[in-house]
PDB file of C-alpha atoms in Angstrom:
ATOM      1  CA  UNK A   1      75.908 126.101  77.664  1.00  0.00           C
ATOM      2  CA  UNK A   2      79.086 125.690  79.087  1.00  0.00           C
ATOM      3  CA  UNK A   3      80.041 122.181  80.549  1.00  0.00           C
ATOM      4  CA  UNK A   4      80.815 121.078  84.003  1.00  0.00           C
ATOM      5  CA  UNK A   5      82.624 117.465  85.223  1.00  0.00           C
ATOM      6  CA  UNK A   6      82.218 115.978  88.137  1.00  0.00           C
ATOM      7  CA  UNK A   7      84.354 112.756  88.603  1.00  0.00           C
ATOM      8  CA  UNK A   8      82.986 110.521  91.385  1.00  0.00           C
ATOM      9  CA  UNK A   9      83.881 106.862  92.842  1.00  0.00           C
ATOM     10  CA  UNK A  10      80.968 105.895  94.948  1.00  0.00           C
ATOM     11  CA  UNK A  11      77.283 107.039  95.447  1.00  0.00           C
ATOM     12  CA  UNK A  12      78.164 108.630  99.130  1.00  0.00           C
ATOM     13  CA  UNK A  13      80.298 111.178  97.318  1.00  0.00           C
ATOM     14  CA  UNK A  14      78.243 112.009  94.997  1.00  0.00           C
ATOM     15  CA  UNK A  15      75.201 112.452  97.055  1.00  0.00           C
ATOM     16  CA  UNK A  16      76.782 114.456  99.394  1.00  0.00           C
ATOM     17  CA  UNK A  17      77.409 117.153  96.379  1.00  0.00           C
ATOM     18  CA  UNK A  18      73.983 116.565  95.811  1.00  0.00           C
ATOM     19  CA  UNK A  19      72.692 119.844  96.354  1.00  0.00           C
ATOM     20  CA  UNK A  20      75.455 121.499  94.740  1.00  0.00           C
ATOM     21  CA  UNK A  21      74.795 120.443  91.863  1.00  0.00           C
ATOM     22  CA  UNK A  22      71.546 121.091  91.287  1.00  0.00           C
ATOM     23  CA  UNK A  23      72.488 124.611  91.786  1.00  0.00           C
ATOM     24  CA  UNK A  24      75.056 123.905  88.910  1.00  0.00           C
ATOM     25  CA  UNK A  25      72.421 122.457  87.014  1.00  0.00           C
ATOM     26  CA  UNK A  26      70.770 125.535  86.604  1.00  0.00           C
ATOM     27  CA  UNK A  27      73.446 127.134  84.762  1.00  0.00           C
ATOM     28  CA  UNK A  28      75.471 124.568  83.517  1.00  0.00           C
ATOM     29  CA  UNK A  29      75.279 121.285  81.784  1.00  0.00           C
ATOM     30  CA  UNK A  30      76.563 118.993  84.482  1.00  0.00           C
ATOM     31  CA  UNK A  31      77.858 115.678  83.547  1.00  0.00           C
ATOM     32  CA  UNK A  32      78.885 113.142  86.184  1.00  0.00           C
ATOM     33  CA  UNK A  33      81.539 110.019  85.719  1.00  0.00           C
ATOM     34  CA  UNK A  34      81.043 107.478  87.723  1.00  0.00           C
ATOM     35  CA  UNK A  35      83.142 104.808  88.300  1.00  0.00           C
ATOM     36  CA  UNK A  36      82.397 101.659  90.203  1.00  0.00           C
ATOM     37  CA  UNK A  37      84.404  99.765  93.050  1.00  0.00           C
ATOM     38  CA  UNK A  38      86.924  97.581  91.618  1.00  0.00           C
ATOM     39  CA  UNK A  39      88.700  94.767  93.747  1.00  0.00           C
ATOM     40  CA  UNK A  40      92.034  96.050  92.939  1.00  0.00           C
ATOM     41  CA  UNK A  41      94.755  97.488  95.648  1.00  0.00           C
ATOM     42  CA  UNK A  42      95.419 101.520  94.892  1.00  0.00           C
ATOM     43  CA  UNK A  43      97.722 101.748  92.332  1.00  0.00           C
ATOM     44  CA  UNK A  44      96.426  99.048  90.090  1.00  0.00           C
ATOM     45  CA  UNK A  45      92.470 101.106  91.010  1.00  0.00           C
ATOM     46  CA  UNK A  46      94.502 104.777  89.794  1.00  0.00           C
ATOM     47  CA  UNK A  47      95.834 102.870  86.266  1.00  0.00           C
ATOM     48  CA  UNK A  48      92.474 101.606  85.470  1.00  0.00           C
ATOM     49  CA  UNK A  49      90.883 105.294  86.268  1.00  0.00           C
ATOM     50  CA  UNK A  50      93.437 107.136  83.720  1.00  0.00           C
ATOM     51  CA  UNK A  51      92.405 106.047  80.813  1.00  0.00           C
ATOM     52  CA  UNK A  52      88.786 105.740  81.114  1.00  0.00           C
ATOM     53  CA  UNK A  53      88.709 109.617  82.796  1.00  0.00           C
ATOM     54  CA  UNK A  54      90.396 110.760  79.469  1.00  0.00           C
ATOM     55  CA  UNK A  55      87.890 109.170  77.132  1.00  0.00           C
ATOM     56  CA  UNK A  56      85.647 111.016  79.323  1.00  0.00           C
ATOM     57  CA  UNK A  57      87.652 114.583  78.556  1.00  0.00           C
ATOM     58  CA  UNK A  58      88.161 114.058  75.110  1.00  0.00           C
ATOM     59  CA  UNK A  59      84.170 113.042  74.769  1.00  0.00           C
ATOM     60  CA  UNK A  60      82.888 115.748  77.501  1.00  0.00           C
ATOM     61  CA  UNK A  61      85.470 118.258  76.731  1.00  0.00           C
ATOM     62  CA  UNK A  62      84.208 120.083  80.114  1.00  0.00           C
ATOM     63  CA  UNK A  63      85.070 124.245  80.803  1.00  0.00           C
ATOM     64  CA  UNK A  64      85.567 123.231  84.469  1.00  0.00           C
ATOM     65  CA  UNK A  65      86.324 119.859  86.333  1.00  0.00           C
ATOM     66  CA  UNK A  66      85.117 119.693  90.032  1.00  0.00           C
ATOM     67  CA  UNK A  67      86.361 117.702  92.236  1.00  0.00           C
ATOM     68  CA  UNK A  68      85.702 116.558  95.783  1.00  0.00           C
ATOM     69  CA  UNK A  69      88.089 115.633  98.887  1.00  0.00           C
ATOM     70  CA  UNK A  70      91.079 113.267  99.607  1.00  0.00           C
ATOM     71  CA  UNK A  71      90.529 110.011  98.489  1.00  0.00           C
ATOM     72  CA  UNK A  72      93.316 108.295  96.342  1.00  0.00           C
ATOM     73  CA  UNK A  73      91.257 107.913  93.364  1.00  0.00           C
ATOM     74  CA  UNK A  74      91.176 111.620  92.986  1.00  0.00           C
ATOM     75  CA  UNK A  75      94.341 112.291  91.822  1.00  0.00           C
ATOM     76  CA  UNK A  76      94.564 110.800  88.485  1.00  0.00           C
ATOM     77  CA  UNK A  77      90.954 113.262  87.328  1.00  0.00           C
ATOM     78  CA  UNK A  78      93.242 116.268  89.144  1.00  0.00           C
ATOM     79  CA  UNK A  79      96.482 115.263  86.766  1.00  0.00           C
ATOM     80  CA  UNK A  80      94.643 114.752  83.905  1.00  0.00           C
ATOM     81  CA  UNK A  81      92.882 117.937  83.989  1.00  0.00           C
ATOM     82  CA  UNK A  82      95.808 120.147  84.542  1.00  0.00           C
ATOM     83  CA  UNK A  83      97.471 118.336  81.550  1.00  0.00           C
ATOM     84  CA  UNK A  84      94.717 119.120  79.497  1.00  0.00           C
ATOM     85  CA  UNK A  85      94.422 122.494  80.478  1.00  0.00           C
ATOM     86  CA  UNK A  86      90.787 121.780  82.013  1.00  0.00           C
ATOM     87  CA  UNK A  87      90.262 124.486  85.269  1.00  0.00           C
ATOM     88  CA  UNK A  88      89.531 122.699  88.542  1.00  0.00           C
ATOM     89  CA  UNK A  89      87.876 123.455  91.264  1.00  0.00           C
ATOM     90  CA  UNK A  90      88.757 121.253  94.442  1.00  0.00           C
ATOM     91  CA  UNK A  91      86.283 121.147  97.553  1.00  0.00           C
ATOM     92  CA  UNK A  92      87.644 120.328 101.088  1.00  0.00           C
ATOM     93  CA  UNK A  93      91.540 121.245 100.374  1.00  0.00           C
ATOM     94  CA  UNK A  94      94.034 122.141 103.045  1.00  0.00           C
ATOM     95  CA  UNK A  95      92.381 119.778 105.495  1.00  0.00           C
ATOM     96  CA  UNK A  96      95.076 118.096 108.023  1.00  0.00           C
ATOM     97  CA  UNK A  97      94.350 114.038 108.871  1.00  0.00           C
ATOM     98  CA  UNK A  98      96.157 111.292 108.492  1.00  0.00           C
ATOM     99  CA  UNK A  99      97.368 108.297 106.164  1.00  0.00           C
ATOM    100  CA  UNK A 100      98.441 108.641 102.670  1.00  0.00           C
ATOM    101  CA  UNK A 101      94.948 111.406 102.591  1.00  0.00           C
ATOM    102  CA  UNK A 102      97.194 114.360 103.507  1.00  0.00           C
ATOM    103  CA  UNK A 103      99.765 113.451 100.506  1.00  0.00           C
ATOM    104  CA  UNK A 104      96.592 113.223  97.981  1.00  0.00           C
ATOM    105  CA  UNK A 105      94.608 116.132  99.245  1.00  0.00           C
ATOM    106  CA  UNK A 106      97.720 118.821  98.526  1.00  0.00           C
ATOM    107  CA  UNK A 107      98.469 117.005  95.744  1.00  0.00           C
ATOM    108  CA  UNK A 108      95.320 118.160  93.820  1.00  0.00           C
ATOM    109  CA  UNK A 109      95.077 121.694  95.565  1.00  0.00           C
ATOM    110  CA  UNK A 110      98.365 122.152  93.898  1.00  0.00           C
ATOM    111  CA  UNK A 111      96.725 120.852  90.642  1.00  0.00           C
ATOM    112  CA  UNK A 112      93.758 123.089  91.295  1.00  0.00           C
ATOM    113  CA  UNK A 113      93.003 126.781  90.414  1.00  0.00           C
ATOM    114  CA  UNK A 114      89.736 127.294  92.589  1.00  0.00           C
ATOM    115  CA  UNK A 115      88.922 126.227  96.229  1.00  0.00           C
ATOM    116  CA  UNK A 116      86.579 125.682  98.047  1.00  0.00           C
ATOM    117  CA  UNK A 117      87.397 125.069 101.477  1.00  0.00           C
ATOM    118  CA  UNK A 118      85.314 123.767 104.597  1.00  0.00           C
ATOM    119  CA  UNK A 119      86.140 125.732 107.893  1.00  0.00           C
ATOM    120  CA  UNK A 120      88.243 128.839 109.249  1.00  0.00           C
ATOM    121  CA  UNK A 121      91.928 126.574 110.026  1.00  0.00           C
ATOM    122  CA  UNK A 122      92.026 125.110 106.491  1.00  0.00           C
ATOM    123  CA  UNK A 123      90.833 128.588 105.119  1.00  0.00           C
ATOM    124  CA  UNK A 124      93.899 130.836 106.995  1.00  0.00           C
ATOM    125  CA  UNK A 125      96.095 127.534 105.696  1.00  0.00           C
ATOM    126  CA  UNK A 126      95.857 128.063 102.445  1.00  0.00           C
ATOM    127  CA  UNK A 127      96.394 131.440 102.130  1.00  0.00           C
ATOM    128  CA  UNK A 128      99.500 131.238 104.401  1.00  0.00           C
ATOM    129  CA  UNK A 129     100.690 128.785 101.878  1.00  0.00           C
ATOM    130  CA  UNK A 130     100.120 130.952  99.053  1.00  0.00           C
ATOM    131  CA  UNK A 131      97.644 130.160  97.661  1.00  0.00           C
ATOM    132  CA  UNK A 132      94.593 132.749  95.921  1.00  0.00           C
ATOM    133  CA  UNK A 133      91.233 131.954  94.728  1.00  0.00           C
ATOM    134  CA  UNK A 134      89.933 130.596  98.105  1.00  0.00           C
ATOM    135  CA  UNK A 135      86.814 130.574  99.601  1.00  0.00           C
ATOM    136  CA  UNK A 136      84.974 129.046 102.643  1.00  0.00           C
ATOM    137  CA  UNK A 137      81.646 128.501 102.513  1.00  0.00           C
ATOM    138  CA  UNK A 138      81.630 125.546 105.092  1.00  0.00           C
ATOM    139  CA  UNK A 139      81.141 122.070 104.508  1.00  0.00           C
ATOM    140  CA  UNK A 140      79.088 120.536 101.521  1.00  0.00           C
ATOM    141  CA  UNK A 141      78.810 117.244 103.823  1.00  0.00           C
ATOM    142  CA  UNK A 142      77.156 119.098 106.886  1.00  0.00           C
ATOM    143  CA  UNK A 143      74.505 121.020 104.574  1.00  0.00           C
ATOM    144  CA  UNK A 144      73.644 117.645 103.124  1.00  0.00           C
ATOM    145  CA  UNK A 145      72.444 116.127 106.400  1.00  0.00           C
ATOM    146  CA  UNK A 146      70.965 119.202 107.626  1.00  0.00           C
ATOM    147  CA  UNK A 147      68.316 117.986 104.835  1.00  0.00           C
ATOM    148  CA  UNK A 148      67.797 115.072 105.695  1.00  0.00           C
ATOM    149  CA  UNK A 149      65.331 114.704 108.781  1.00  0.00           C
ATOM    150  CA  UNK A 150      63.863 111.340 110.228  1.00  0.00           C
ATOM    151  CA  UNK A 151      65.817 108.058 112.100  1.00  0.00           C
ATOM    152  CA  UNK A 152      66.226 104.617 111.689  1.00  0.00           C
ATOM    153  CA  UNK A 153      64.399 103.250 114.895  1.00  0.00           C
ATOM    154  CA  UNK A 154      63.984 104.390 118.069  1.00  0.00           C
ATOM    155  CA  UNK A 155      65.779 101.385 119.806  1.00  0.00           C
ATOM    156  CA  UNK A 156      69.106 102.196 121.624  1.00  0.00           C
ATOM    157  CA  UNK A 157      71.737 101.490 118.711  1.00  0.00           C
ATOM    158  CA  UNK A 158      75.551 102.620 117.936  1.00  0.00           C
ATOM    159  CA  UNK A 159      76.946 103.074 114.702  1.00  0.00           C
ATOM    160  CA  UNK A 160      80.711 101.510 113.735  1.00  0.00           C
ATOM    161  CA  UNK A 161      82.585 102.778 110.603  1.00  0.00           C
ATOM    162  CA  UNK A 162      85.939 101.870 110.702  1.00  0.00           C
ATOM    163  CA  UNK A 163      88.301 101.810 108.019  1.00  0.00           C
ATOM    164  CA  UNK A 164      91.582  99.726 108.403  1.00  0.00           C
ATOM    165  CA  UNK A 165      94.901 102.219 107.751  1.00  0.00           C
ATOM    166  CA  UNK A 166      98.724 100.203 108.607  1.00  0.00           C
ATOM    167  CA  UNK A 167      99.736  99.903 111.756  1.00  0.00           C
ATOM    168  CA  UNK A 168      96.455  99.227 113.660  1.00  0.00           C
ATOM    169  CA  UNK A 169      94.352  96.240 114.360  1.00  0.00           C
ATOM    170  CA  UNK A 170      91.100  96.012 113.938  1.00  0.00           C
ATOM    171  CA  UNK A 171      90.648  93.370 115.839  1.00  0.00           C
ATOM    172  CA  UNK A 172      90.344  95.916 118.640  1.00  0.00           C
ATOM    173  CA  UNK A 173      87.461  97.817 117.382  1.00  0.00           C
ATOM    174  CA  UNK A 174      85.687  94.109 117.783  1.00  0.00           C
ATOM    175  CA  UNK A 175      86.458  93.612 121.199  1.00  0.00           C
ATOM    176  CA  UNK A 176      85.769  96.557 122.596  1.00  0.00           C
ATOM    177  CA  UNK A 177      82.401  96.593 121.589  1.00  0.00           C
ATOM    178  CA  UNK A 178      81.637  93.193 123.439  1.00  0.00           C
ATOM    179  CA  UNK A 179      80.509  94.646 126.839  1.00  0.00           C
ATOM    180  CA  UNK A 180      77.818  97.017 125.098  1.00  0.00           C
ATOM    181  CA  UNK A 181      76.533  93.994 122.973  1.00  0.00           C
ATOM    182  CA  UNK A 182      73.838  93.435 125.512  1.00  0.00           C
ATOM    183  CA  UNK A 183      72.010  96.687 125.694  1.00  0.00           C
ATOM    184  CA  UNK A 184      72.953  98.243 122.653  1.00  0.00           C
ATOM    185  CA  UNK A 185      72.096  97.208 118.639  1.00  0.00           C
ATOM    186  CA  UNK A 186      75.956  97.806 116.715  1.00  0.00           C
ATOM    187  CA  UNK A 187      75.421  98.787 113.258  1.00  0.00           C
ATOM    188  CA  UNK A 188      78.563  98.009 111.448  1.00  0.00           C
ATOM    189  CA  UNK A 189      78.602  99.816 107.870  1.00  0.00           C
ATOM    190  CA  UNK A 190      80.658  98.675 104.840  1.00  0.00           C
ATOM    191  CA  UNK A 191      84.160 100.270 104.789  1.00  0.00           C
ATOM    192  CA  UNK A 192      86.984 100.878 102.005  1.00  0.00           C
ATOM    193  CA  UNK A 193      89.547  98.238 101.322  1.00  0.00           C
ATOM    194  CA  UNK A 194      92.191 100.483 101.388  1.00  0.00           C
ATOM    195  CA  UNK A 195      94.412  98.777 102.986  1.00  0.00           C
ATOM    196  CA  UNK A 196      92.960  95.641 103.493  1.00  0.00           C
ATOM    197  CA  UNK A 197      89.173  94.019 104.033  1.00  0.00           C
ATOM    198  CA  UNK A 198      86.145  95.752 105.284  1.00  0.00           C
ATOM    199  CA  UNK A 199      85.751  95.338 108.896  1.00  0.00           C
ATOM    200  CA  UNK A 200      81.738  94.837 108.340  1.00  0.00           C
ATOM    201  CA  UNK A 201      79.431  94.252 105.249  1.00  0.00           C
ATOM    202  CA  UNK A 202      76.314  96.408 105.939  1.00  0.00           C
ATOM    203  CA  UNK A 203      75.840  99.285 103.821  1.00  0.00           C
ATOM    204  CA  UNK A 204      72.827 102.094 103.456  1.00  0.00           C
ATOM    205  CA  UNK A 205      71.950 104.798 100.944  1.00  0.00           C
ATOM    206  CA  UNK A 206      73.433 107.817 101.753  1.00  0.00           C
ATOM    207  CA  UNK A 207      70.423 109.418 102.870  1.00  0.00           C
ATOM    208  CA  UNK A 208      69.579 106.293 104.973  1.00  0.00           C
ATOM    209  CA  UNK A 209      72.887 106.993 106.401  1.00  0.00           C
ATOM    210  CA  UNK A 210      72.083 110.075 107.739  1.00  0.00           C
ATOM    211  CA  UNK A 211      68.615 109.198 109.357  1.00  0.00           C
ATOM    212  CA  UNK A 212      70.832 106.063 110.877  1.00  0.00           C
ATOM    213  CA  UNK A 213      73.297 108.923 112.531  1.00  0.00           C
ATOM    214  CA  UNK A 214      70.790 110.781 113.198  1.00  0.00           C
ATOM    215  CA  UNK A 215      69.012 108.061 115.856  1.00  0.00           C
ATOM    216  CA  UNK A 216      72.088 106.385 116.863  1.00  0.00           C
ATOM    217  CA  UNK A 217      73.522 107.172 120.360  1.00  0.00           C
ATOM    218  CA  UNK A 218      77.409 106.674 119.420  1.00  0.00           C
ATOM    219  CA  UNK A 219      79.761 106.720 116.116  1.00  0.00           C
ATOM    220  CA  UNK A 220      82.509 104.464 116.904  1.00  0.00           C
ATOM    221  CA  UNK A 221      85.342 104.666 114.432  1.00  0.00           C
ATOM    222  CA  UNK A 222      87.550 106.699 111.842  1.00  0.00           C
ATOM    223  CA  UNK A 223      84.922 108.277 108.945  1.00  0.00           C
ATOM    224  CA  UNK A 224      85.087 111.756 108.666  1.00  0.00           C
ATOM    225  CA  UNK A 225      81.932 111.880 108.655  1.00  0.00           C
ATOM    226  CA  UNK A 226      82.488 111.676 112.500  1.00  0.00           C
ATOM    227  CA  UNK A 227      84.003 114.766 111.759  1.00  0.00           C
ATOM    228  CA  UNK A 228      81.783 116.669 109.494  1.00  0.00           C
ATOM    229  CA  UNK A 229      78.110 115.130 109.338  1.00  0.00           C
ATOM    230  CA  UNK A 230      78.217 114.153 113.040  1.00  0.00           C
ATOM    231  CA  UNK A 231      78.661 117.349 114.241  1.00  0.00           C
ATOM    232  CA  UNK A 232      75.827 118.821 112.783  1.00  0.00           C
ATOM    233  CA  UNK A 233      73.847 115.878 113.883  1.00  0.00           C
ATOM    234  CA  UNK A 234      74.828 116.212 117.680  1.00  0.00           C
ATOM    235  CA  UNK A 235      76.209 112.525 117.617  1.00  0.00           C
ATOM    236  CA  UNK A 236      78.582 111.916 120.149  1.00  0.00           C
ATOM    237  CA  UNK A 237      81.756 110.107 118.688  1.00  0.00           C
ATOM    238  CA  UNK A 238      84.476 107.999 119.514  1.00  0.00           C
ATOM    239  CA  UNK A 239      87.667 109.008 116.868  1.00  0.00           C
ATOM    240  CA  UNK A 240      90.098 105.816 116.700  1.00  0.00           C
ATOM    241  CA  UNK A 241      93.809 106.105 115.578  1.00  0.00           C
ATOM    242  CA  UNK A 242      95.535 107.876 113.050  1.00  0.00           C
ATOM    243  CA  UNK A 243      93.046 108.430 109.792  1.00  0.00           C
ATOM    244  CA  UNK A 244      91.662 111.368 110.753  1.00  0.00           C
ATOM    245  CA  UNK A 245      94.442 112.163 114.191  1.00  0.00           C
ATOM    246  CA  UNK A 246      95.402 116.029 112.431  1.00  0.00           C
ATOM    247  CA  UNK A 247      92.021 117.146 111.918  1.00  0.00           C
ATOM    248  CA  UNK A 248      90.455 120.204 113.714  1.00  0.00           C
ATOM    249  CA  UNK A 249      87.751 118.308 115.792  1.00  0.00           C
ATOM    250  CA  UNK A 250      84.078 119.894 117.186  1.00  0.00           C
ATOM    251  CA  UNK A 251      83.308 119.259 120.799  1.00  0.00           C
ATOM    252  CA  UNK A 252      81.519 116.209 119.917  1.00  0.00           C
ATOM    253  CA  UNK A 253      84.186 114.220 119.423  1.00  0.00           C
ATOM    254  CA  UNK A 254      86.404 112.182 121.482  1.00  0.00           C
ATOM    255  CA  UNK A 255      90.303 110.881 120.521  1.00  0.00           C
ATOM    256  CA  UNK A 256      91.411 107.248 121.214  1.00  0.00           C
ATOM    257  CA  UNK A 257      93.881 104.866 120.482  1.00  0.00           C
ATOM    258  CA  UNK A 258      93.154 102.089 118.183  1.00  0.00           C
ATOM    259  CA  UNK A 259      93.459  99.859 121.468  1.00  0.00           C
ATOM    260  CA  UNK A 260      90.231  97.605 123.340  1.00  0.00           C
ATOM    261  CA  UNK A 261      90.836  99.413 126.581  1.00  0.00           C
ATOM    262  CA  UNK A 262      91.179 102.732 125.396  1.00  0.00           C
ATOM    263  CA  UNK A 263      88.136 102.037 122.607  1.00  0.00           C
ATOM    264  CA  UNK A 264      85.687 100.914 125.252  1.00  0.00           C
ATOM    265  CA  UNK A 265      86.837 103.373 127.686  1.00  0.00           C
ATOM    266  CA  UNK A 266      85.948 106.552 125.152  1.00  0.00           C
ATOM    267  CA  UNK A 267      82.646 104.718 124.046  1.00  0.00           C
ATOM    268  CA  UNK A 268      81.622 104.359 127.378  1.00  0.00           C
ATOM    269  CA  UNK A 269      82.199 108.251 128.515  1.00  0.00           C
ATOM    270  CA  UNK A 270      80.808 109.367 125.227  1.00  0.00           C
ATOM    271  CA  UNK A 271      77.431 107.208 125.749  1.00  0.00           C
ATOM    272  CA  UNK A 272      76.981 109.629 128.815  1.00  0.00           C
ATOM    273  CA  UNK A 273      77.440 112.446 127.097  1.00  0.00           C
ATOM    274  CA  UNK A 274      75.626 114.693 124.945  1.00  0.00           C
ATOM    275  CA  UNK A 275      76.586 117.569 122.445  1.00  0.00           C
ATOM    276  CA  UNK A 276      74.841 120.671 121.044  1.00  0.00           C
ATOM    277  CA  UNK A 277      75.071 121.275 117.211  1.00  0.00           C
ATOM    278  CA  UNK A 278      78.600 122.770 115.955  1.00  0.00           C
ATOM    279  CA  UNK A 279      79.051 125.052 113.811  1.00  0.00           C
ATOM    280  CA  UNK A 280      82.663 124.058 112.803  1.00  0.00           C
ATOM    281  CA  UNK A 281      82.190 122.940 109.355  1.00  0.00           C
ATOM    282  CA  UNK A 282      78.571 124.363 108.745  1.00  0.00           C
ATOM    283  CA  UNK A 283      77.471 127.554 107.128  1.00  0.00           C
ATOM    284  CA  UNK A 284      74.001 128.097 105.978  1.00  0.00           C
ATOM    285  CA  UNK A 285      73.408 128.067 101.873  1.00  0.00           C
ATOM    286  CA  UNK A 286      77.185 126.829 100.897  1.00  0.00           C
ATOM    287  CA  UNK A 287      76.058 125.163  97.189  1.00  0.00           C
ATOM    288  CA  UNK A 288      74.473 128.468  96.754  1.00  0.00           C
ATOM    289  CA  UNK A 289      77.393 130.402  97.610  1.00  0.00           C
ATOM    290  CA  UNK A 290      79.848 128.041  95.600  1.00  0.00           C
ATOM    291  CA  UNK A 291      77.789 127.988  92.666  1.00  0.00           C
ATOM    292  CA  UNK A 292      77.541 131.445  92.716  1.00  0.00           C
ATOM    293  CA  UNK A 293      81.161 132.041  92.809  1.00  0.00           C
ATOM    294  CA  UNK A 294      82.001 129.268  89.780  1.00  0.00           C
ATOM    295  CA  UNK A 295      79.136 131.465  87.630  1.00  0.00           C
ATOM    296  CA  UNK A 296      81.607 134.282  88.162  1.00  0.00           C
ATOM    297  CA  UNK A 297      84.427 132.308  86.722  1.00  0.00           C
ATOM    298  CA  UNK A 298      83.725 130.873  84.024  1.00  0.00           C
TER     299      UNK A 298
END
């Protein structure tokens, strides 16, 4: 049975590929690195990744590596692979946002040979750029919460997820939640430390996640899952600053400056407002489609 990798750096990631690979599973011996979160700053976190992801090719010695999204840690798995002549198939390439993620995320679709992209702008992107082998069957993210039913509680509550990029304060994201302190609960989830320390401690299985979304009345911050899961989940959100500034946005979601007046101004019109479910990033059956297409390959 031929072998399949999938590289991962934290539990979200991997449980939002959940369903993927199961279909995988079926036809494939899946085997999935994980690597925990080390207290390191990004280059010294990519060094300590290179070696142990080759012990894991030379032991595995996968037929295809597949890997997920933009985050720094990615890279290293993406060069390794293409030196050792290990196929890769990237999901969520050609994506436009901000930070260092736009540098990483071409960086492996250039290392990659398959792809597997999540809606119609990033799709027409790549092949302008060149590129073959490229499919969209919407995002893997979206048909991951669309599985998940149930809430949190039923009290009025707003979820913050903000992770600190240069050039912004987060300070601001603080104070512009004071007015709303009184009549609603703020939820602050765990973010990376990037560039820095997380902005709040609490954190939730991923599927706990979801239901917590699901109930809440605002996302306030810069995840893409305000993006992706959010829009699925008819959450209004409030997008801060620069992280995710380039991406193509569902009507759900509201642009602001990482500034207190501007932050409480977009949390307060987005509290009035609700949002019907997008179908920007979602397509019915997408880890059937994908796995159906990486039978055909190899």
């Amino acid at each position: 049975m031929k072998k399949i990798l999938f590289p991962t750096f934290n539990r979200v990631h991997e449980a939002r590929q959940k369903l993927l690979l199961n279909e995988l599973a079926k036809d494939f011996e899946i085997h999935v690195t994980t690597y925990g979160e080390k207290d390191l700053d990004m280059a010294n976190v990519a060094v300590d990744i290179a070696s142990k992801f080759q012990n894991a090719l030379n032991t595995i010695k996968p037929d295809l590596a597949l890997l997920r999204g933009d985050r720094f840690e990615m890279l290293v798995p993406a060069m390794l692979c293409a030196y050792n002549r290990i196929p890769i198939a990237h999901i969520e390439g050609f994506d436009l946002s901000g930070a260092i993620d736009n540098k990483v995320r071409y960086a492996v679709s250039y290392l990659s040979d398959y792809h597997f992209v999540t809606n119609d702008e990033s799709y027409r992107r790549a092949l302008a750029m060149g590129f073959n082998n490229v499919w969209n069957f919407g995002s893997l993210d979206c048909e991951y919460a669309m599985e998940i039913s149930g809430v949190m509680q039923n009290k009025p509550y707003v979820v913050v997820l903000y992770h600190q990029v240069p050039n912004e304060r987060p300070g601001a994201v603080l104070e512009a939640l004071e007015p709303f302190k009184n009549d609603y609960q703020i939820f602050g989830i765990k973010s990376n430390r990037d560039y820095g320390q997380s902005t709040y401690k609490e954190e939730y299985a991923p599927n706990e996640f979801i239901r917590l979304l699901r109930g809440a009345k605002c996302l306030i911050g810069n995840s893409s899952a305000g993006i992706k899961e959010a829009s699925v989940l008819c959450l209004p959100v409030v997008n801060i600053g620069e992280r995710q500034a380039n991406r193509v946005k569902p009507p759900n979601v509201k642009d602001c400056k990482c500034e207190k007046q501007d932050i409480e101004y977009a949390i307060k019109y987005q509290l009035d407002h609700r949002y019907p479910i997008s179908t920007l990033y979602y397509k019915p059956y997408a880890s059937k489609n994908i796995s159906e297409i990486i039978k055909s390959l190899i």
